[in-house]
Amino acid sequence: MFLTEADIFFISLNIVVFVFSCLYLAAWVMTMLLMTKVAEEKGYGNIKGQLWFIGLFALVFTVPLIVAALPDKTGRTSTSTPPSASPFSDLPEV
């Protein structure tokens, strides 16, 4: 029995769909791992399971939006230099 052109087309289409599904799954897992790490660094290590649950049933960009909206509970200090007394102190005098 020989394969027709239609059979070859559907077989190749199934392969393409399978490959893209595997790539999407890998991207989803990497996104979830990264977002749970970011949430943990922000001081929310106790909500990992909830983020995985939301990520399981929601779109892939939902969890990053939730994690980005979380306030930082770790109390990190700023490493930037404090602002000068006047914003115009660096300007030359005329």
mmCIF file of C-alpha atoms in Angstrom:
data_model
loop_
_atom_site.group_PDB
_atom_site.id
_atom_site.type_symbol
_atom_site.label_atom_id
_atom_site.label_comp_id
_atom_site.label_asym_id
_atom_site.label_seq_id
_atom_site.Cartn_x
_atom_site.Cartn_y
_atom_site.Cartn_z
ATOM 1 C CA MET A 1 0.000 0.000 0.000
ATOM 2 C CA PHE A 2 1.342 3.369 -0.982
ATOM 3 C CA LEU A 3 0.800 6.645 0.815
ATOM 4 C CA THR A 4 -1.128 9.282 -1.050
ATOM 5 C CA GLU A 5 -0.212 12.956 -1.051
ATOM 6 C CA ALA A 6 -3.004 13.644 1.420
ATOM 7 C CA ASP A 7 -1.662 11.023 3.830
ATOM 8 C CA ILE A 8 1.834 12.473 3.646
ATOM 9 C CA PHE A 9 0.426 15.978 4.234
ATOM 10 C CA PHE A 10 -1.505 14.932 7.342
ATOM 11 C CA ILE A 11 1.430 12.980 8.743
ATOM 12 C CA SER A 12 3.743 15.957 8.297
ATOM 13 C CA LEU A 13 1.106 18.278 9.765
ATOM 14 C CA ASN A 14 0.829 16.046 12.838
ATOM 15 C CA ILE A 15 4.599 16.107 13.258
ATOM 16 C CA VAL A 16 4.670 19.905 13.050
ATOM 17 C CA VAL A 17 1.845 20.233 15.597
ATOM 18 C CA PHE A 18 3.620 17.797 17.928
ATOM 19 C CA VAL A 19 6.915 19.693 17.706
ATOM 20 C CA PHE A 20 5.277 23.066 18.363
ATOM 21 C CA SER A 21 3.320 21.598 21.274
ATOM 22 C CA CYS A 22 6.554 20.297 22.807
ATOM 23 C CA LEU A 23 8.211 23.687 22.349
ATOM 24 C CA TYR A 24 5.240 25.471 23.938
ATOM 25 C CA LEU A 25 5.295 23.070 26.885
ATOM 26 C CA ALA A 26 9.021 23.633 27.396
ATOM 27 C CA ALA A 27 8.567 27.417 27.246
ATOM 28 C CA TRP A 28 5.683 27.206 29.716
ATOM 29 C CA VAL A 29 7.715 25.162 32.209
ATOM 30 C CA MET A 30 10.691 27.536 31.944
ATOM 31 C CA THR A 31 8.385 30.535 32.425
ATOM 32 C CA MET A 32 6.799 28.976 35.492
ATOM 33 C CA LEU A 33 10.175 28.099 37.016
ATOM 34 C CA LEU A 34 11.440 31.634 36.438
ATOM 35 C CA MET A 35 8.295 33.267 37.818
ATOM 36 C CA THR A 36 8.255 31.137 40.973
ATOM 37 C CA LYS A 37 11.916 32.062 41.511
ATOM 38 C CA VAL A 38 11.120 35.768 41.081
ATOM 39 C CA ALA A 39 8.175 35.481 43.480
ATOM 40 C CA GLU A 40 10.446 33.777 45.993
ATOM 41 C CA GLU A 41 13.027 36.572 45.661
ATOM 42 C CA LYS A 42 10.267 39.105 46.292
ATOM 43 C CA GLY A 43 9.423 37.327 49.543
ATOM 44 C CA TYR A 44 6.493 35.207 48.357
ATOM 45 C CA GLY A 45 7.960 31.714 48.581
ATOM 46 C CA ASN A 46 4.736 30.407 50.101
ATOM 47 C CA ILE A 47 2.627 30.929 46.954
ATOM 48 C CA LYS A 48 4.569 28.679 44.580
ATOM 49 C CA GLY A 49 1.786 26.099 44.428
ATOM 50 C CA GLN A 50 -0.836 28.749 43.776
ATOM 51 C CA LEU A 51 1.220 30.192 40.924
ATOM 52 C CA TRP A 52 1.652 26.740 39.360
ATOM 53 C CA PHE A 53 -2.107 26.139 39.697
ATOM 54 C CA ILE A 54 -2.935 29.464 38.049
ATOM 55 C CA GLY A 55 -0.354 28.827 35.350
ATOM 56 C CA LEU A 56 -1.799 25.395 34.662
ATOM 57 C CA PHE A 57 -5.228 26.734 33.745
ATOM 58 C CA ALA A 58 -4.457 30.287 32.584
ATOM 59 C CA LEU A 59 -2.551 31.661 29.634
ATOM 60 C CA VAL A 60 1.238 31.654 29.746
ATOM 61 C CA PHE A 61 1.506 35.419 30.335
ATOM 62 C CA THR A 62 -0.937 35.524 33.286
ATOM 63 C CA VAL A 63 1.543 34.421 35.955
ATOM 64 C CA PRO A 64 4.250 36.928 34.909
ATOM 65 C CA LEU A 65 1.667 39.706 35.211
ATOM 66 C CA ILE A 66 0.693 38.520 38.695
ATOM 67 C CA VAL A 67 4.314 38.248 39.839
ATOM 68 C CA ALA A 68 5.162 41.663 38.406
ATOM 69 C CA ALA A 69 2.287 43.184 40.386
ATOM 70 C CA LEU A 70 3.452 41.699 43.704
ATOM 71 C CA PRO A 71 5.054 44.254 46.016
ATOM 72 C CA ASP A 72 8.544 43.525 47.287
ATOM 73 C CA LYS A 73 8.449 42.154 50.864
ATOM 74 C CA THR A 74 12.170 41.556 51.278
ATOM 75 C CA GLY A 75 13.016 45.153 52.147
ATOM 76 C CA ARG A 76 15.970 45.488 49.834
ATOM 77 C CA THR A 77 17.894 48.698 50.122
ATOM 78 C CA SER A 78 18.646 50.826 47.137
ATOM 79 C CA THR A 79 22.223 50.784 45.900
ATOM 80 C CA SER A 80 21.884 54.024 43.991
ATOM 81 C CA THR A 81 23.338 57.246 45.316
ATOM 82 C CA PRO A 82 20.965 59.503 47.211
ATOM 83 C CA PRO A 83 19.757 62.545 45.316
ATOM 84 C CA SER A 84 21.569 65.799 45.970
ATOM 85 C CA ALA A 85 19.934 68.571 47.958
ATOM 86 C CA SER A 86 18.991 70.505 44.862
ATOM 87 C CA PRO A 87 18.348 69.140 41.384
ATOM 88 C CA PHE A 88 20.100 72.221 40.018
ATOM 89 C CA SER A 89 23.335 71.855 42.033
ATOM 90 C CA ASP A 90 25.184 70.353 39.044
ATOM 91 C CA LEU A 91 24.384 73.279 36.767
ATOM 92 C CA PRO A 92 26.993 75.976 36.248
ATOM 93 C CA GLU A 93 26.287 79.408 37.633
ATOM 94 C CA VAL A 94 25.614 82.188 35.175
#
